[in-house]
């Protein structure tokens, strides 16, 4: 964690890793008598806002819950629209992401995504791999329980192959078999829209994360909301179970 006095936030501690559950796109649209799809479009604007805010505050890791494994059960029209948005965003933003020094990383079962999006994902990873200002991790077709099951299966295979005994497994080893291996655990998790649950997002990784729930709907999320959440984070006392 970096300790940086910040005039903007009034807080002295900037979290190294912020994770966000971007919630409320549908409600934002319904409130305006618009189709839910418009909420997702405006949500993509809020992603740009969050990235700008992170870069300005010096946050090093941002992880966004963009599409959950459960979201596949939404109406086909909405899924297709979201895929279109990801496609558009990945193509359009690649240069801006590079210029801003952002490395893009993905977690989730991306093999379920349309093939052209999988290709764009590979291109984004390769073209941004040397950037080091901010690591943006997009959780796409992601479910934390499935991720943990995957790690258990990988460990089980190693035991079967005689490379490992059950007693060798500890927390570090499990963490190294998760898709988030190499990322620090989130310091701060923000969920917008007033809902207060994790919804199968980073269950293992958030063991000691500070949660901030904002009443703002995701499409309305602005840099000031990030600053407010970081300010709240700075006021918390993190004891990790100790005194
Ligand atoms: C939750 O709101 C949001 C999603 C399921 C999709 C998140 C996607 C974006 C913000 C679009 C762009 C993202 C990128 C990375 C380009 P909801 O639809 O569940 O809202 P509701 O609870 O109000 O119905």
Tab-separated table of N, CA, C and O and ligand atoms in Angstrom, residues 21-30 36 39-48 64-68 71 74 78 82 85-90 93 136 138 140 191 193 195 197 217-219, ligand 1:
chain	number	residue	atom	x	y	z
A	21	UNK	N	-17.663	-3.090	-8.157
A	21	UNK	CA	-18.852	-3.754	-8.707
A	21	UNK	C	-19.717	-2.631	-9.283
A	21	UNK	O	-20.291	-1.824	-8.538
A	22	UNK	N	-19.739	-2.570	-10.606
A	22	UNK	CA	-20.403	-1.457	-11.299
A	22	UNK	C	-21.885	-1.804	-11.411
A	22	UNK	O	-22.292	-2.491	-12.329
A	23	UNK	N	-22.688	-1.316	-10.486
A	23	UNK	CA	-24.090	-1.744	-10.441
A	23	UNK	C	-25.020	-0.555	-10.632
A	23	UNK	O	-24.712	0.562	-10.198
A	24	UNK	N	-26.161	-0.822	-11.250
A	24	UNK	CA	-27.202	0.210	-11.353
A	24	UNK	C	-27.428	0.739	-12.759
A	24	UNK	O	-28.187	1.704	-12.933
A	25	UNK	N	-26.821	0.118	-13.760
A	25	UNK	CA	-27.016	0.596	-15.138
A	25	UNK	C	-28.486	0.529	-15.550
A	25	UNK	O	-29.023	1.473	-16.129
A	26	UNK	N	-29.113	-0.615	-15.232
A	26	UNK	CA	-30.508	-0.806	-15.624
A	26	UNK	C	-31.411	0.214	-14.936
A	26	UNK	O	-32.250	0.860	-15.589
A	27	UNK	N	-31.235	0.387	-13.633
A	27	UNK	CA	-32.084	1.327	-12.883
A	27	UNK	C	-31.893	2.761	-13.382
A	27	UNK	O	-32.827	3.545	-13.454
A	28	UNK	N	-30.650	3.101	-13.740
A	28	UNK	CA	-30.369	4.441	-14.277
A	28	UNK	C	-31.223	4.689	-15.511
A	28	UNK	O	-31.819	5.754	-15.678
A	29	UNK	N	-31.297	3.677	-16.381
A	29	UNK	CA	-32.056	3.828	-17.629
A	29	UNK	C	-33.558	3.873	-17.349
A	29	UNK	O	-34.268	4.757	-17.860
A	30	UNK	N	-34.034	2.934	-16.505
A	30	UNK	CA	-35.472	2.861	-16.224
A	30	UNK	C	-35.966	4.182	-15.619
A	30	UNK	O	-37.018	4.702	-15.987
A	36	UNK	N	-32.768	-0.391	-20.982
A	36	UNK	CA	-31.645	-0.754	-20.104
A	36	UNK	C	-30.304	-0.608	-20.819
A	36	UNK	O	-29.288	-0.262	-20.217
A	39	UNK	N	-28.371	2.428	-20.336
A	39	UNK	CA	-27.666	2.474	-19.049
A	39	UNK	C	-26.281	1.864	-19.171
A	39	UNK	O	-25.303	2.383	-18.622
A	40	UNK	N	-26.184	0.770	-19.915
A	40	UNK	CA	-24.874	0.140	-20.096
A	40	UNK	C	-23.947	1.065	-20.906
A	40	UNK	O	-22.757	1.177	-20.622
A	41	UNK	N	-24.540	1.726	-21.923
A	41	UNK	CA	-23.705	2.650	-22.724
A	41	UNK	C	-23.142	3.760	-21.844
A	41	UNK	O	-21.955	4.097	-21.912
A	42	UNK	N	-24.012	4.322	-21.019
A	42	UNK	CA	-23.539	5.383	-20.125
A	42	UNK	C	-22.553	4.818	-19.097
A	42	UNK	O	-21.636	5.497	-18.661
A	43	UNK	N	-22.740	3.534	-18.765
A	43	UNK	CA	-21.822	2.853	-17.848
A	43	UNK	C	-20.406	2.783	-18.414
A	43	UNK	O	-19.422	2.856	-17.667
A	44	UNK	N	-20.315	2.666	-19.731
A	44	UNK	CA	-18.983	2.621	-20.353
A	44	UNK	C	-18.275	3.978	-20.181
A	44	UNK	O	-17.053	4.047	-19.994
A	45	UNK	N	-19.073	5.057	-20.214
A	45	UNK	CA	-18.484	6.397	-19.964
A	45	UNK	C	-17.927	6.476	-18.542
A	45	UNK	O	-16.875	7.054	-18.287
A	46	UNK	N	-18.690	5.875	-17.616
A	46	UNK	CA	-18.246	5.903	-16.213
A	46	UNK	C	-16.946	5.109	-16.030
A	46	UNK	O	-16.139	5.434	-15.151
A	47	UNK	N	-16.731	4.091	-16.871
A	47	UNK	CA	-15.466	3.344	-16.807
A	47	UNK	C	-14.307	4.287	-17.146
A	47	UNK	O	-13.268	4.300	-16.474
A	48	UNK	N	-14.510	5.117	-18.164
A	48	UNK	CA	-13.452	6.091	-18.532
A	48	UNK	C	-13.184	7.032	-17.359
A	48	UNK	O	-12.049	7.379	-17.062
A	64	UNK	N	-12.455	-4.321	-12.407
A	64	UNK	CA	-13.862	-4.000	-12.647
A	64	UNK	C	-14.665	-5.251	-12.963
A	64	UNK	O	-14.260	-6.060	-13.817
A	65	UNK	N	-15.810	-5.392	-12.297
A	65	UNK	CA	-16.711	-6.518	-12.554
A	65	UNK	C	-17.598	-6.115	-13.730
A	65	UNK	O	-18.599	-5.416	-13.560
A	66	UNK	N	-17.227	-6.533	-14.924
A	66	UNK	CA	-17.914	-6.065	-16.131
A	66	UNK	C	-19.012	-7.019	-16.598
A	66	UNK	O	-19.983	-6.591	-17.223
A	67	UNK	N	-18.849	-8.323	-16.323
A	67	UNK	CA	-19.866	-9.292	-16.772
A	67	UNK	C	-19.682	-10.560	-15.946
A	67	UNK	O	-18.607	-11.174	-15.971
A	68	UNK	N	-20.709	-10.913	-15.208
A	68	UNK	CA	-20.556	-12.065	-14.301
A	68	UNK	C	-20.973	-13.355	-15.005
A	68	UNK	O	-21.677	-13.329	-16.019
A	71	UNK	N	-24.529	-13.357	-15.447
A	71	UNK	CA	-25.137	-12.447	-16.425
A	71	UNK	C	-25.502	-13.146	-17.742
A	71	UNK	O	-26.286	-12.613	-18.528
A	74	UNK	N	-29.205	-13.368	-18.674
A	74	UNK	CA	-30.009	-12.189	-19.061
A	74	UNK	C	-30.578	-12.382	-20.473
A	74	UNK	O	-30.104	-13.244	-21.219
A	78	UNK	N	-29.897	-8.133	-24.422
A	78	UNK	CA	-29.032	-7.382	-23.498
A	78	UNK	C	-27.595	-7.930	-23.545
A	78	UNK	O	-26.622	-7.165	-23.543
A	82	UNK	N	-24.285	-5.835	-24.624
A	82	UNK	CA	-23.085	-5.717	-23.770
A	82	UNK	C	-21.840	-6.176	-24.537
A	82	UNK	O	-20.782	-5.530	-24.470
A	85	UNK	N	-20.787	-3.525	-26.757
A	85	UNK	CA	-20.117	-2.440	-26.017
A	85	UNK	C	-18.660	-2.801	-25.715
A	85	UNK	O	-17.762	-1.964	-25.850
A	86	UNK	N	-18.440	-4.055	-25.288
A	86	UNK	CA	-17.062	-4.473	-24.993
A	86	UNK	C	-16.219	-4.387	-26.269
A	86	UNK	O	-15.113	-3.853	-26.262
A	87	UNK	N	-16.813	-4.896	-27.369
A	87	UNK	CA	-16.104	-4.882	-28.659
A	87	UNK	C	-15.701	-3.451	-29.017
A	87	UNK	O	-14.563	-3.160	-29.343
A	88	UNK	N	-16.671	-2.545	-28.934
A	88	UNK	CA	-16.467	-1.144	-29.305
A	88	UNK	C	-15.410	-0.501	-28.398
A	88	UNK	O	-14.489	0.158	-28.854
A	89	UNK	N	-15.561	-0.757	-27.101
A	89	UNK	CA	-14.651	-0.155	-26.112
A	89	UNK	C	-13.218	-0.656	-26.343
A	89	UNK	O	-12.268	0.127	-26.362
A	90	UNK	N	-13.058	-1.960	-26.549
A	90	UNK	CA	-11.715	-2.526	-26.709
A	90	UNK	C	-11.043	-1.965	-27.956
A	90	UNK	O	-9.861	-1.660	-27.957
A	93	UNK	N	-10.620	2.121	-27.447
A	93	UNK	CA	-9.822	2.637	-26.337
A	93	UNK	C	-8.371	2.172	-26.332
A	93	UNK	O	-7.589	2.615	-25.505
A	136	UNK	N	-5.319	-2.525	-15.242
A	136	UNK	CA	-6.776	-2.628	-15.287
A	136	UNK	C	-7.142	-4.084	-15.525
A	136	UNK	O	-6.770	-4.662	-16.550
A	138	UNK	N	-10.195	-6.624	-16.089
A	138	UNK	CA	-11.626	-6.703	-16.384
A	138	UNK	C	-12.099	-8.119	-16.110
A	138	UNK	O	-11.552	-9.076	-16.672
A	140	UNK	N	-14.645	-10.691	-16.812
A	140	UNK	CA	-15.623	-10.928	-17.887
A	140	UNK	C	-16.026	-12.388	-17.867
A	140	UNK	O	-15.152	-13.249	-17.967
A	191	UNK	N	-18.995	-0.760	-4.273
A	191	UNK	CA	-20.169	-1.197	-5.043
A	191	UNK	C	-21.118	-0.024	-5.152
A	191	UNK	O	-21.439	0.615	-4.138
A	193	UNK	N	-24.831	1.767	-6.476
A	193	UNK	CA	-26.294	1.544	-6.576
A	193	UNK	C	-26.960	1.228	-5.245
A	193	UNK	O	-28.162	0.949	-5.222
A	195	UNK	N	-26.714	-1.368	-3.358
A	195	UNK	CA	-26.765	-2.791	-2.982
A	195	UNK	C	-25.528	-3.116	-2.137
A	195	UNK	O	-24.446	-2.573	-2.380
A	197	UNK	N	-23.785	-6.338	-1.352
A	197	UNK	CA	-23.383	-7.754	-1.377
A	197	UNK	C	-22.247	-7.923	-2.376
A	197	UNK	O	-21.974	-7.039	-3.190
A	217	UNK	N	-25.775	5.518	-8.828
A	217	UNK	CA	-25.902	4.463	-9.847
A	217	UNK	C	-24.666	4.530	-10.751
A	217	UNK	O	-24.161	5.628	-11.037
A	218	UNK	N	-24.184	3.378	-11.217
A	218	UNK	CA	-22.893	3.363	-11.919
A	218	UNK	C	-22.797	4.389	-13.072
A	218	UNK	O	-21.783	5.089	-13.173
A	219	UNK	N	-23.819	4.549	-13.924
A	219	UNK	CA	-23.648	5.512	-15.028
A	219	UNK	C	-23.410	6.944	-14.542
A	219	UNK	O	-22.894	7.778	-15.294
B	1	LIG	C1	-24.729	-4.031	-13.607
B	1	LIG	O1	-25.836	-3.180	-13.741
B	1	LIG	C2	-23.827	-3.856	-14.739
B	1	LIG	C3	-23.515	-4.808	-15.656
B	1	LIG	C4	-24.096	-6.162	-15.625
B	1	LIG	C5	-22.640	-4.527	-16.800
B	1	LIG	C6	-21.449	-3.653	-16.554
B	1	LIG	C7	-21.039	-3.123	-17.850
B	1	LIG	C8	-20.681	-1.876	-18.130
B	1	LIG	C9	-20.499	-0.833	-17.143
B	1	LIG	C10	-20.505	-1.552	-19.564
B	1	LIG	C11	-19.186	-1.182	-20.065
B	1	LIG	C12	-18.017	-1.848	-19.479
B	1	LIG	C13	-16.797	-1.843	-20.074
B	1	LIG	C14	-15.655	-2.477	-19.400
B	1	LIG	C15	-16.572	-1.227	-21.367
B	1	LIG	P1	-27.285	-3.813	-13.880
B	1	LIG	O2	-27.599	-3.935	-15.322
B	1	LIG	O3	-27.384	-5.098	-13.127
B	1	LIG	O4	-28.146	-2.709	-13.209
B	1	LIG	P2	-29.506	-2.886	-12.390
B	1	LIG	O5	-29.169	-3.659	-11.145
B	1	LIG	O6	-29.911	-1.486	-12.119
B	1	LIG	O7	-30.463	-3.615	-13.276
